[in-house]
mmCIF file of C-alpha atoms and ligand atoms in Angstrom:
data_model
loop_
_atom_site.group_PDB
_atom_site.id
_atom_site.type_symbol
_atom_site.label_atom_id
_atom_site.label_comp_id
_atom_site.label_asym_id
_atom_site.label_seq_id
_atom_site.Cartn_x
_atom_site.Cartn_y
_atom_site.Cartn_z
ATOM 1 C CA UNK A 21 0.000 0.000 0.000
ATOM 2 C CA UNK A 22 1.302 3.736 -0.833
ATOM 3 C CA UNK A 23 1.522 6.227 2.066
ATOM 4 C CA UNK A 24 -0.205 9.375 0.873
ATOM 5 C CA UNK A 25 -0.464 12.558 3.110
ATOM 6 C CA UNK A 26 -3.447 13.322 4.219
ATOM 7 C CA UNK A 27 -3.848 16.341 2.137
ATOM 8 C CA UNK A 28 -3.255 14.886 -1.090
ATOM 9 C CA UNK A 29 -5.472 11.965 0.432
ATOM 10 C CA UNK A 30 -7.924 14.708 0.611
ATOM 11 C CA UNK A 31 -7.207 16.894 -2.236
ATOM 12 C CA UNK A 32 -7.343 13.479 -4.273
ATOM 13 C CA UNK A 33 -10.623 11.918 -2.275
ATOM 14 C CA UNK A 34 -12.172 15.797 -2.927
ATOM 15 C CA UNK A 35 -11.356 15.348 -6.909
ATOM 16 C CA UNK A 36 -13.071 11.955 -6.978
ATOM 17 C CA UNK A 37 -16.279 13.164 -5.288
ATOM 18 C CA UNK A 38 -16.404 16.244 -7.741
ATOM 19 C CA UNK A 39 -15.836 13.780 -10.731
ATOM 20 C CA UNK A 40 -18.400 11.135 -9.252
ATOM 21 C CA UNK A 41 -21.073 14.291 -8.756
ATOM 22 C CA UNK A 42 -20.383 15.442 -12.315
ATOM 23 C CA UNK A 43 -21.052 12.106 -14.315
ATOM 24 C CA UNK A 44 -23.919 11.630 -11.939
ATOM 25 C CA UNK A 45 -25.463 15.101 -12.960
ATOM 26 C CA UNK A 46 -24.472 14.186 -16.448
ATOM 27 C CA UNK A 47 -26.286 10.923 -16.408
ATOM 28 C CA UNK A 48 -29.221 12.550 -14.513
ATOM 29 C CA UNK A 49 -30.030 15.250 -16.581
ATOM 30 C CA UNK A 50 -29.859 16.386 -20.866
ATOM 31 C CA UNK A 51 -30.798 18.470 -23.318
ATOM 32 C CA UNK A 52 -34.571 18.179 -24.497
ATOM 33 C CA UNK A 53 -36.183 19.860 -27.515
ATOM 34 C CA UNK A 54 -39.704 20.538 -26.343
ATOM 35 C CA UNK A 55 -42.758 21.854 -27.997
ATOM 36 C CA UNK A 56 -45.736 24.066 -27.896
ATOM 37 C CA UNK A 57 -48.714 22.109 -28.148
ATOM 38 C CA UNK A 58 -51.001 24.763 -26.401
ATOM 39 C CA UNK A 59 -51.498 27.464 -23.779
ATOM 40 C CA UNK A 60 -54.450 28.348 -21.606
ATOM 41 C CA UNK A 61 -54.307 31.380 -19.195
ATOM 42 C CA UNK A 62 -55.071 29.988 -15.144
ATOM 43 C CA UNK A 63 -55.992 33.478 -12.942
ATOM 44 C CA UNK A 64 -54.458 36.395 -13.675
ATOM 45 C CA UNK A 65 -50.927 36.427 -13.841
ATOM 46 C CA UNK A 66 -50.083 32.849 -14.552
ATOM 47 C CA UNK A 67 -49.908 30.999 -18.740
ATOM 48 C CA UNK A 68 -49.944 27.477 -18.740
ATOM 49 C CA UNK A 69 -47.486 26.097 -21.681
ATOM 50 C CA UNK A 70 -48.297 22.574 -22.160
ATOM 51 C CA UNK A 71 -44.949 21.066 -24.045
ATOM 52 C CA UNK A 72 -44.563 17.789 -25.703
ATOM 53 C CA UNK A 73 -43.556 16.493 -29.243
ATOM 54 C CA UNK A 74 -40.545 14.035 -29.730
ATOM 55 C CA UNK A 75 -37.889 16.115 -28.521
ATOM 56 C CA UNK A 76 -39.313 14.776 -24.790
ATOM 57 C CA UNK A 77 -38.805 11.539 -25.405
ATOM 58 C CA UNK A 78 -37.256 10.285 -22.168
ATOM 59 C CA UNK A 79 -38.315 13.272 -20.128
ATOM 60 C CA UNK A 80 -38.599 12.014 -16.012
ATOM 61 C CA UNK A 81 -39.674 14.268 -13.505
ATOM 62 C CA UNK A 82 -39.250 13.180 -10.214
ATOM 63 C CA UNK A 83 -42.590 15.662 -9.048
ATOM 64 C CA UNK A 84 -42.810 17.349 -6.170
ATOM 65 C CA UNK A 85 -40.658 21.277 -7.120
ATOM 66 C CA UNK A 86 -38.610 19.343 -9.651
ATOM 67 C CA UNK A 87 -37.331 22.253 -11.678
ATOM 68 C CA UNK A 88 -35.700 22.440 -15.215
ATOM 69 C CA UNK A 89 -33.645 24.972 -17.182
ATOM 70 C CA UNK A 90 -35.639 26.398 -20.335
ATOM 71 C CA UNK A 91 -33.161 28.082 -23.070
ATOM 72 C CA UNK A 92 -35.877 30.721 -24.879
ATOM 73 C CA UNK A 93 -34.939 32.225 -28.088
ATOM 74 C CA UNK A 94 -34.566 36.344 -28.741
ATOM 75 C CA UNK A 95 -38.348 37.623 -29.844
ATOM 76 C CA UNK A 96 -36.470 37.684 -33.592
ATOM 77 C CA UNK A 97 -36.179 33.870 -33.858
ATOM 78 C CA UNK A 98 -39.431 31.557 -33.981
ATOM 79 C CA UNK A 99 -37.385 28.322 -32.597
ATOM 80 C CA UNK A 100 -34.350 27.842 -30.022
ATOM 81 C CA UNK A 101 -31.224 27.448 -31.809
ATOM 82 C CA UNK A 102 -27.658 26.542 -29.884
ATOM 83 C CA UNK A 103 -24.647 25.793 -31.477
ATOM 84 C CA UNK A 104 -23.768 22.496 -29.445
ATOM 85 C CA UNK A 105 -25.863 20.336 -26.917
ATOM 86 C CA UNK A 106 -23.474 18.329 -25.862
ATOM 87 C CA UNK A 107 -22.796 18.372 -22.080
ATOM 88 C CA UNK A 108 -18.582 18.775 -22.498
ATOM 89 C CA UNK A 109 -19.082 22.147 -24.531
ATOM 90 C CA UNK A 110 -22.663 23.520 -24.788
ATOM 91 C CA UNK A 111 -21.987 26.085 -21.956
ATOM 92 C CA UNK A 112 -18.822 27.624 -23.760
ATOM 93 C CA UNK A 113 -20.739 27.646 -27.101
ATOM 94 C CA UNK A 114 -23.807 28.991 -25.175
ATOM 95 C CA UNK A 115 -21.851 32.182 -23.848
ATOM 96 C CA UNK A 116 -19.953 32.450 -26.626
ATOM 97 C CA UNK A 117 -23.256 33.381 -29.074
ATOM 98 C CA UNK A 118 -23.644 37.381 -29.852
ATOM 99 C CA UNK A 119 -25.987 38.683 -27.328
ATOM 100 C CA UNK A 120 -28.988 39.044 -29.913
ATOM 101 C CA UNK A 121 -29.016 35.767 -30.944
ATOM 102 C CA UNK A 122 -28.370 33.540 -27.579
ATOM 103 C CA UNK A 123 -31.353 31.882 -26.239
ATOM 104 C CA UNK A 124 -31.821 32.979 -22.949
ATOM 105 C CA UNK A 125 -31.879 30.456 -19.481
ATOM 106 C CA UNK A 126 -34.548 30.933 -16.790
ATOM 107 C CA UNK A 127 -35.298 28.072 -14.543
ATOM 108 C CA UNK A 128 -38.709 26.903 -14.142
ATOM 109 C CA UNK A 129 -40.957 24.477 -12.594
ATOM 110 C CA UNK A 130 -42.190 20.946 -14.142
ATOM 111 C CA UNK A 131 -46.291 21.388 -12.589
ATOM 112 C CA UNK A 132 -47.464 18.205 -14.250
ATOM 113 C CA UNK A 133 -45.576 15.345 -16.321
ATOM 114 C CA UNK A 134 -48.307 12.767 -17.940
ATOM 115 C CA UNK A 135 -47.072 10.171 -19.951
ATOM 116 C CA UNK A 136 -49.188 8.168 -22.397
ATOM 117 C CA UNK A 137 -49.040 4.423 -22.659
ATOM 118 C CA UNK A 138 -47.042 4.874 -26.056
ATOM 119 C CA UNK A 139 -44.589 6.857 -24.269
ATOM 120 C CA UNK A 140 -45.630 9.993 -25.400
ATOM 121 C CA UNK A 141 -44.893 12.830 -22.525
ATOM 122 C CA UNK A 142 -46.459 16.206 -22.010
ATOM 123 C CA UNK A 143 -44.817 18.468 -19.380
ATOM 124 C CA UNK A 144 -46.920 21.643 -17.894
ATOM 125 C CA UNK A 145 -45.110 24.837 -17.083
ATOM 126 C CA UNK A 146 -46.739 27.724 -15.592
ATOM 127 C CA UNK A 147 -45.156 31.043 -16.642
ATOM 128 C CA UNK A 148 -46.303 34.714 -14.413
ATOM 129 C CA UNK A 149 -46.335 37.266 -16.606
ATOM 130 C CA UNK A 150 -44.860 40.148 -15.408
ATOM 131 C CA UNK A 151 -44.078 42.765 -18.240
ATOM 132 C CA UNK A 152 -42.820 42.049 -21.859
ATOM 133 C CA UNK A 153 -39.166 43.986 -21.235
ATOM 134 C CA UNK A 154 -38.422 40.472 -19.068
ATOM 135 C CA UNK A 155 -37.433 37.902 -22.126
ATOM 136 C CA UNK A 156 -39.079 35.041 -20.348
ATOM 137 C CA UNK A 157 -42.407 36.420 -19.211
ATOM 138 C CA UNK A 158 -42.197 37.832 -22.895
ATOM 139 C CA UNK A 159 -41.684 34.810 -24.691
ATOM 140 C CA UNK A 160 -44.335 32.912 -22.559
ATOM 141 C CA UNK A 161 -46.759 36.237 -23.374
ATOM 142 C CA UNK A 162 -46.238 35.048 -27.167
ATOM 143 C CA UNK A 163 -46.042 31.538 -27.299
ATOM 144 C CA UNK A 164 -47.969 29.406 -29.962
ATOM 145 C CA UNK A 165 -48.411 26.086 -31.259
ATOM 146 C CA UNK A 166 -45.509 24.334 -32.720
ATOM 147 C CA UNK A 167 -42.316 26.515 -31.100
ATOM 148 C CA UNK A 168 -39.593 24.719 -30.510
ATOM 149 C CA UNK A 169 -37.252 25.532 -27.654
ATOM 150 C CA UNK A 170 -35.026 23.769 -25.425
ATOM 151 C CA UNK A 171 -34.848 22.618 -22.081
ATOM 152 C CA UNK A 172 -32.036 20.915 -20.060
ATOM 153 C CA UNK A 173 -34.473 18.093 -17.867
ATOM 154 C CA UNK A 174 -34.498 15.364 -15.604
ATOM 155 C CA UNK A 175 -34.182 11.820 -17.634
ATOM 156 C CA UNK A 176 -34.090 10.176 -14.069
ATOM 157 C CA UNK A 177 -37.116 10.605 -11.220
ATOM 158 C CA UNK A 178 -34.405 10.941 -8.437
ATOM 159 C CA UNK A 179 -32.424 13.731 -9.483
ATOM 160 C CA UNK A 180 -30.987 16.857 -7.478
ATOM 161 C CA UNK A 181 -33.728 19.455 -8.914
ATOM 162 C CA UNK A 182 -36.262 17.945 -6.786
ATOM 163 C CA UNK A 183 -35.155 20.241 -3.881
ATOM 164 C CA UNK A 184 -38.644 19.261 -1.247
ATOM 165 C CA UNK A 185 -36.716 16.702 0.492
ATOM 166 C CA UNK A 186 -38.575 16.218 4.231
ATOM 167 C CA UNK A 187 -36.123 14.212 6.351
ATOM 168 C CA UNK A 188 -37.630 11.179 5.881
ATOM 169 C CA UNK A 189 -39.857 9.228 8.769
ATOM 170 C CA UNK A 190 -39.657 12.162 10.977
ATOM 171 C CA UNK A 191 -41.216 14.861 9.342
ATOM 172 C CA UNK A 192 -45.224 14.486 10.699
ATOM 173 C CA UNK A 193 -46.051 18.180 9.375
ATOM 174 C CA UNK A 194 -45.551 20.917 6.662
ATOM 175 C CA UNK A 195 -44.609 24.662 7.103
ATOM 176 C CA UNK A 196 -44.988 26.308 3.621
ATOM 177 C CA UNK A 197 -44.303 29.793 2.059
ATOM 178 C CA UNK A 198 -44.838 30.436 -1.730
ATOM 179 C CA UNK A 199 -45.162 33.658 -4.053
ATOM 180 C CA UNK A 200 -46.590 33.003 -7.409
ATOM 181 C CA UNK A 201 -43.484 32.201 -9.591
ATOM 182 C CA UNK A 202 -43.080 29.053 -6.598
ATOM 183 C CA UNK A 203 -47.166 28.691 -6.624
ATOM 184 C CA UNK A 204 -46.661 26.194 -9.126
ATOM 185 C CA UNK A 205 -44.606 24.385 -7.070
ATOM 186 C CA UNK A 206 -46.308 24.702 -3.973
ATOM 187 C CA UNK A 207 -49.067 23.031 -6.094
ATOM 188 C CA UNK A 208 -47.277 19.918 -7.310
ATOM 189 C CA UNK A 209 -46.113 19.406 -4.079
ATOM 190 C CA UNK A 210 -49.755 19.875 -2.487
ATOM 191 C CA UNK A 211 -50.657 17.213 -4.694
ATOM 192 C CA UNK A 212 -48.766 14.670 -3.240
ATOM 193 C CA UNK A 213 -48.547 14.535 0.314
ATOM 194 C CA UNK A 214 -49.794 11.962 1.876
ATOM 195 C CA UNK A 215 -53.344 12.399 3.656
ATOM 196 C CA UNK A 216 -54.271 14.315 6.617
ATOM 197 C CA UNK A 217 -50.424 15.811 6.870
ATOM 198 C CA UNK A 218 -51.178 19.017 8.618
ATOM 199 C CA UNK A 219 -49.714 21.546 6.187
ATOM 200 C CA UNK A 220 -50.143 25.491 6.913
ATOM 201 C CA UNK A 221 -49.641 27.647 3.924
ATOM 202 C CA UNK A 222 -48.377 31.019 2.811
ATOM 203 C CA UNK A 223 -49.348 32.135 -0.452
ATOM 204 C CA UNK A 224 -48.312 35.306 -1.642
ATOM 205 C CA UNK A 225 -49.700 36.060 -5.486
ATOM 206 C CA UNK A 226 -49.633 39.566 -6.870
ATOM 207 C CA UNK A 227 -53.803 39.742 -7.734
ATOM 208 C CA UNK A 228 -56.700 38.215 -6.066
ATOM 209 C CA UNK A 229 -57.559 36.313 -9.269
ATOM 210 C CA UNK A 230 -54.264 34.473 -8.750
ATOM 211 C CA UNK A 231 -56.059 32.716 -5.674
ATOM 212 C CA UNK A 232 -56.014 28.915 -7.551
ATOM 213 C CA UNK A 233 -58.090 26.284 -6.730
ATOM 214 C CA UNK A 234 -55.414 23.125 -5.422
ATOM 215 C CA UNK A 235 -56.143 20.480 -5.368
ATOM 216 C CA UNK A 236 -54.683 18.120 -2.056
ATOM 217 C CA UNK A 237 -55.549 15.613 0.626
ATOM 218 C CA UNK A 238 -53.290 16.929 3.072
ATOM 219 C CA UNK A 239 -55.246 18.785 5.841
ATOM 220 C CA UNK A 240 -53.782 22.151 4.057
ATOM 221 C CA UNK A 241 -54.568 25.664 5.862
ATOM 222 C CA UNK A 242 -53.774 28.340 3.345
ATOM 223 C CA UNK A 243 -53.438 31.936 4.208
ATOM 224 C CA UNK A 244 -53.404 34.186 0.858
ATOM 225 C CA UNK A 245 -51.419 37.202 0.685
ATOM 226 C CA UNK A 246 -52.472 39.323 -2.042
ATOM 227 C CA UNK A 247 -49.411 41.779 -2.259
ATOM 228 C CA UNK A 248 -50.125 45.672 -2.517
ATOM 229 C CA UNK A 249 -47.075 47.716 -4.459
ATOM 230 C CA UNK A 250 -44.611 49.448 -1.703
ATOM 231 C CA UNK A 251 -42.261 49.129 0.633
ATOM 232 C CA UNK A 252 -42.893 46.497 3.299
ATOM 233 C CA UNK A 253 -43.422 43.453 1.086
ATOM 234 C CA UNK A 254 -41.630 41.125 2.963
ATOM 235 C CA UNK A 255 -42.364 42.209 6.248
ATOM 236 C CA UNK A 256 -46.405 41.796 4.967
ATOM 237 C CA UNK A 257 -45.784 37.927 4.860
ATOM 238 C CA UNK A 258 -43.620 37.854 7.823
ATOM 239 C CA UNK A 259 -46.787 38.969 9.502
ATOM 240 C CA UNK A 260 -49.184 36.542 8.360
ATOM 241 C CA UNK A 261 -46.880 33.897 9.456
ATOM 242 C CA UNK A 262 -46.519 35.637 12.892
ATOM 243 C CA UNK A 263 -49.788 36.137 13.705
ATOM 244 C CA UNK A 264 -50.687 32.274 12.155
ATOM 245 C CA UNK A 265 -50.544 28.819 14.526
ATOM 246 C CA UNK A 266 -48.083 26.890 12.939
ATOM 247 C CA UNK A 267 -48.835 23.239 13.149
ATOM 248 C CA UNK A 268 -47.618 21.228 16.378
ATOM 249 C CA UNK A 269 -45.726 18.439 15.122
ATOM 250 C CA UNK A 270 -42.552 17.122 16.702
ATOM 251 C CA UNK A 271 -40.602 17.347 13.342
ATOM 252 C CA UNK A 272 -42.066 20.077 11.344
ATOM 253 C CA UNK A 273 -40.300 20.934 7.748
ATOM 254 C CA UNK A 274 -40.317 24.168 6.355
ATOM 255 C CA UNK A 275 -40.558 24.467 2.109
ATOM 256 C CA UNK A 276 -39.530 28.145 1.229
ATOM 257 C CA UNK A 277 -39.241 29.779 -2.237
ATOM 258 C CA UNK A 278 -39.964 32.845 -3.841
ATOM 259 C CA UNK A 279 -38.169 35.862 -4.221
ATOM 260 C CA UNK A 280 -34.802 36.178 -2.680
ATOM 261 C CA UNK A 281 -35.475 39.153 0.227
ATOM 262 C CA UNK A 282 -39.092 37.377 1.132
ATOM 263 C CA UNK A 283 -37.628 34.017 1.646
ATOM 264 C CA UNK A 284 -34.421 35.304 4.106
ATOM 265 C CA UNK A 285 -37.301 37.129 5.959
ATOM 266 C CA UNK A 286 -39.626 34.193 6.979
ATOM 267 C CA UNK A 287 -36.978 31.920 7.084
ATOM 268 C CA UNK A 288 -35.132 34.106 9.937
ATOM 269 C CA UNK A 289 -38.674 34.512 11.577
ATOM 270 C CA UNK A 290 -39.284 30.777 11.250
ATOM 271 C CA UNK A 291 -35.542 29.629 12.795
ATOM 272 C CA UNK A 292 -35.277 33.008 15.178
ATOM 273 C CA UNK A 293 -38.912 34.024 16.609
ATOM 274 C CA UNK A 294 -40.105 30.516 16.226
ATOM 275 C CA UNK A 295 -37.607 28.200 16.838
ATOM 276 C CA UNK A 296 -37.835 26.152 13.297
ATOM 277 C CA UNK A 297 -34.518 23.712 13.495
ATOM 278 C CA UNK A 298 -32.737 25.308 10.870
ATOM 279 C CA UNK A 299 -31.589 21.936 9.108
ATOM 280 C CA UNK A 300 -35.294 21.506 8.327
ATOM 281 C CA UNK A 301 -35.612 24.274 6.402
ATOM 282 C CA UNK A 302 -35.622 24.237 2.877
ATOM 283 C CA UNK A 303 -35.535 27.510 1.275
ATOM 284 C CA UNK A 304 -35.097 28.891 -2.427
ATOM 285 C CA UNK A 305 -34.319 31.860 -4.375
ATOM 286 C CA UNK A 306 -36.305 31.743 -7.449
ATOM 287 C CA UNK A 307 -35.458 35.129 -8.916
ATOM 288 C CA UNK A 308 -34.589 38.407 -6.820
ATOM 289 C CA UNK A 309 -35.957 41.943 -7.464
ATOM 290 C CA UNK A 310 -34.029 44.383 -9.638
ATOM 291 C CA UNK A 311 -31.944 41.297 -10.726
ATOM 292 C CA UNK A 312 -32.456 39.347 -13.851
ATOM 293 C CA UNK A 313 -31.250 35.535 -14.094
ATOM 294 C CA UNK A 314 -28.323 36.323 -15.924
ATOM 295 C CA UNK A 315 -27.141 38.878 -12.803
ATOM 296 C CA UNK A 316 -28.076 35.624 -10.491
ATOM 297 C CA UNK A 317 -26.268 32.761 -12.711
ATOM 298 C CA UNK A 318 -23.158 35.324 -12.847
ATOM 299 C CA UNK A 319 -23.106 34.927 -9.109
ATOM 300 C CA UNK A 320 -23.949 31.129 -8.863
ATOM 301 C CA UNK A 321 -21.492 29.854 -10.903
ATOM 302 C CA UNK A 322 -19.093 32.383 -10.425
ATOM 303 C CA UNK A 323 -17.762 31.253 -13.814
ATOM 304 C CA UNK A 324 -18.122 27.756 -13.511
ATOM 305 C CA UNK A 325 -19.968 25.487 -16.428
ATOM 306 C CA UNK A 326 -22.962 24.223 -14.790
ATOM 307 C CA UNK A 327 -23.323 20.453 -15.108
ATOM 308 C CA UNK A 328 -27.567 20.685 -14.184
ATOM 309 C CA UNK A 329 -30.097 23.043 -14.328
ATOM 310 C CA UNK A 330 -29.159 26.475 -11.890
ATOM 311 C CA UNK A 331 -30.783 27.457 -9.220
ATOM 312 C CA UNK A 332 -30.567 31.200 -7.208
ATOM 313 C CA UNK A 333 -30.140 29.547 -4.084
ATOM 314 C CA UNK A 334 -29.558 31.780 -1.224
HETATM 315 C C1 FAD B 9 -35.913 26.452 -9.249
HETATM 316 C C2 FAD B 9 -36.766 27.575 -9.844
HETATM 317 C C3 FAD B 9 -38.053 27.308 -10.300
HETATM 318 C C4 FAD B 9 -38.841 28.336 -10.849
HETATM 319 N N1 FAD B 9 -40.109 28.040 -11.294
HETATM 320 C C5 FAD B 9 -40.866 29.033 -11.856
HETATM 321 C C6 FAD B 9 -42.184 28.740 -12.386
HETATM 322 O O1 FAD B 9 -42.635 27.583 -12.408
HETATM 323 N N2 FAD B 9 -42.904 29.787 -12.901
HETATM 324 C C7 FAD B 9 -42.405 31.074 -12.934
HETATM 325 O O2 FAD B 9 -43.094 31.990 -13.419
HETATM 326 N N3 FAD B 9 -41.168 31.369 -12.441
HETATM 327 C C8 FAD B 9 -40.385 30.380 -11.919
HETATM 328 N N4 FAD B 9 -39.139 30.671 -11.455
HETATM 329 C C9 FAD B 9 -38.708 32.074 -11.430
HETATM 330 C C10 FAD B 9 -38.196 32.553 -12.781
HETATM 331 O O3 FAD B 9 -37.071 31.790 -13.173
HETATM 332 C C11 FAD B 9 -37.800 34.034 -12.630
HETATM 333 O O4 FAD B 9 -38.941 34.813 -12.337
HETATM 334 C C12 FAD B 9 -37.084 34.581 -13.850
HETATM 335 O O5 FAD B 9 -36.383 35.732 -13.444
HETATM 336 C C13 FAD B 9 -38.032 34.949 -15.002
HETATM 337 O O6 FAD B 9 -37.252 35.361 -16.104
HETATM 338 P P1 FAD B 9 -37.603 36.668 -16.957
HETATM 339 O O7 FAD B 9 -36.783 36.581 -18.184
HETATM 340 O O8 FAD B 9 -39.085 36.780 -17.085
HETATM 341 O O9 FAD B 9 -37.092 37.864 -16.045
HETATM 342 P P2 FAD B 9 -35.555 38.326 -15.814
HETATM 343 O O10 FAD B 9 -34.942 38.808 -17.067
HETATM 344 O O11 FAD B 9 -34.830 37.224 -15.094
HETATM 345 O O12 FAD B 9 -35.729 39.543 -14.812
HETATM 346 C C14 FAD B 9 -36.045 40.840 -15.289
HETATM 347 C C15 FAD B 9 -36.577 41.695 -14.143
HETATM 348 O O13 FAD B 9 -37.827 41.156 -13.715
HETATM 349 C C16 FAD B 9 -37.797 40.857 -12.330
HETATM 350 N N5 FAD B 9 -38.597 39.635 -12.145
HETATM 351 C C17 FAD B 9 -38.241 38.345 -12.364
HETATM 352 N N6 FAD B 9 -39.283 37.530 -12.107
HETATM 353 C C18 FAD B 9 -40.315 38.331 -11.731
HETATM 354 C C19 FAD B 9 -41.662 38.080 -11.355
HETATM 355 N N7 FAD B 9 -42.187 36.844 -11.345
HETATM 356 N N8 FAD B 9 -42.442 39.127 -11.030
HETATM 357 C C20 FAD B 9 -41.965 40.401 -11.076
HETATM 358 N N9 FAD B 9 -40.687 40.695 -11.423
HETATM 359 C C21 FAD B 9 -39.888 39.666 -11.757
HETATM 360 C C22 FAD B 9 -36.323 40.713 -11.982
HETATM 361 O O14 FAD B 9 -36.108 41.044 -10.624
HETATM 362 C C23 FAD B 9 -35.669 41.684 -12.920
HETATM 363 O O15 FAD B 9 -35.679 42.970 -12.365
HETATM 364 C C24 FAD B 9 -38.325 29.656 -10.912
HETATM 365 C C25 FAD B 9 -37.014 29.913 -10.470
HETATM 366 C C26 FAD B 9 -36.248 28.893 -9.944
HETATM 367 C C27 FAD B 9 -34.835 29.190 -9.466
#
């Protein structure tokens, strides 16, 4: 047996693991070519893109917030064009575009997968609008039948995008905060927990017509917080989940996501005023005011190529 020292051991054991995780994002997730097969509006802010076509072949969500990175093309181009797809040098090509042709990359949540007996997949994503000067609000606000974009996805069901992870066997109940762009989210996940797990809820959506109906057999308690323009916006849902009972498990797990400033508030109320374990709380960035994606990525990778789909996580 060679004697190593224990900081090449290390350096040398820390090179394995970040090889092992790379192949085992690279085997978990890959590019998809995904079309529009239709669009229906749900409340007021939200558009419903229902994907599918061949390019989904293979397409696995594992449910619950399982996310996936959408590459949308400039309003120019009717289709999503990239120069490579292939996981060693897509990235470099990607960045290396001119800025009025390269797609742009906004993560987004998978809200339904059905497959059909034939194999056949559709995949529901639920876009807010929010203003046509943001390209991925835009491009939803325009979407038709037959655009072709593409997606990097999940081609396993256990795969690191599904961030709602309760510690398993202990959790017994569900602390939840959501604005709209995590609403969809919030849903999937509603969908399947198990019944009667005492759940209480924090919706915050931008327009009382965004109250949807979810569906769930968890013993949910939703408080919606219809947000008025202003200062304060945080510190509005910190409130609701002040004055609110949170349920009385032994083990409860806190879900979290939504923009940046509003999830560090209730998750410091939760771990600080109401003495959440902090390991049990699962919270998420999904965009940040005054910052677009590419300002968040930037930070994120802080110039690395990303191997999955990004996330802002705080
Ligand atoms: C894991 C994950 C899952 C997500 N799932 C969904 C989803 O299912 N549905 C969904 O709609 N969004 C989802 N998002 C959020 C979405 O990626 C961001 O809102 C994204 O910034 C939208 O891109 P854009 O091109 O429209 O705006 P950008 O170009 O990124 O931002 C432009 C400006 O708009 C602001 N902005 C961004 N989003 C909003 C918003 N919703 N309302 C008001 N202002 C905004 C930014 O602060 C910035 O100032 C998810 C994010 C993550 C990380």
């Amino acid at each position: 047996m060679t004697a190593t020292a224990p900081d090449a051991e290390n350096a040398e054991s820390a090179e394995a693991t970040e090889a092992a995780e790379a192949a085992e994002a690279a085997a978990h997730f890959r590019f998809f070519a995904p079309e529009v097969v239709r669009t229906r509006r749900l409340g007021h802010s939200f558009l419903r893109v229902t994907f599918g076509g061949a390019g989904l072949a293979g397409f696995r969500s594992g449910g619950w917030d399982q996310s996936l990175s959408l590459f949308l093309p400039p309003a120019h181009r009717e289709h999503t064009v990239l120069p490579s797809t292939d996981e060693a040098t897509w990235f470099g090509a990607w960045r290396g575009m001119p800025d009025e042709e390269r797609p742009v990359m906004r993560s987004y949540t998978v809200r339904e997968q059905r497959t059909a007996p034939d194999g056949a997949v559709e995949v529901d994503i639920d876009f807010v609008l929010h203003g046509d000067s943001s390209p991925a609000s835009a491009w939803a606000g325009r979407a038709v039948t037959g655009r072709r974009i593409l997606a990097i996805g999940p081609a396993v069901a256990e795969n690191k995008s599904v961030r709602f992870q309760p510690p398993a066997g202990t959790t017994d109940a569900l602390v939840m905060y959501a604005d709209e762009t995590a609403l969809p989210a919030a849903a999937a996940v509603l969908e399947r927990l198990a019944a009667g797990t005492p759940v209480k809820a924090f919706f915050e959506v931008p327009h009382e017509r965004d109250r949807l109906e979810l569906a769930t057999s968890a013993d949910a308690d939703i408080t919606w917080v219809v947000r008025t323009d202003g200062p304060g916006r945080a510190e509005r849902v910190v409130e609701a989940v002040r004055a609110a009972e949170l349920p009385t498990g032994q083990a409860p797990y806190a879900w979290l996501a939504g923009e940046a400033g509003t999830v560090r508030a209730v998750r410091r109320h939760l771990v600080q005023e109401r003495s959440l374990d902090r390991r049990a709380v699962r919270f998420t960035g999904y965009w940040r005011l005054g910052a677009s994606e590419e300002q968040l990525l930037a930070e994120a990778y802080a110039g690395q190529a990303p191997s999955e789909e990004p996330s802002a996580e705080l």
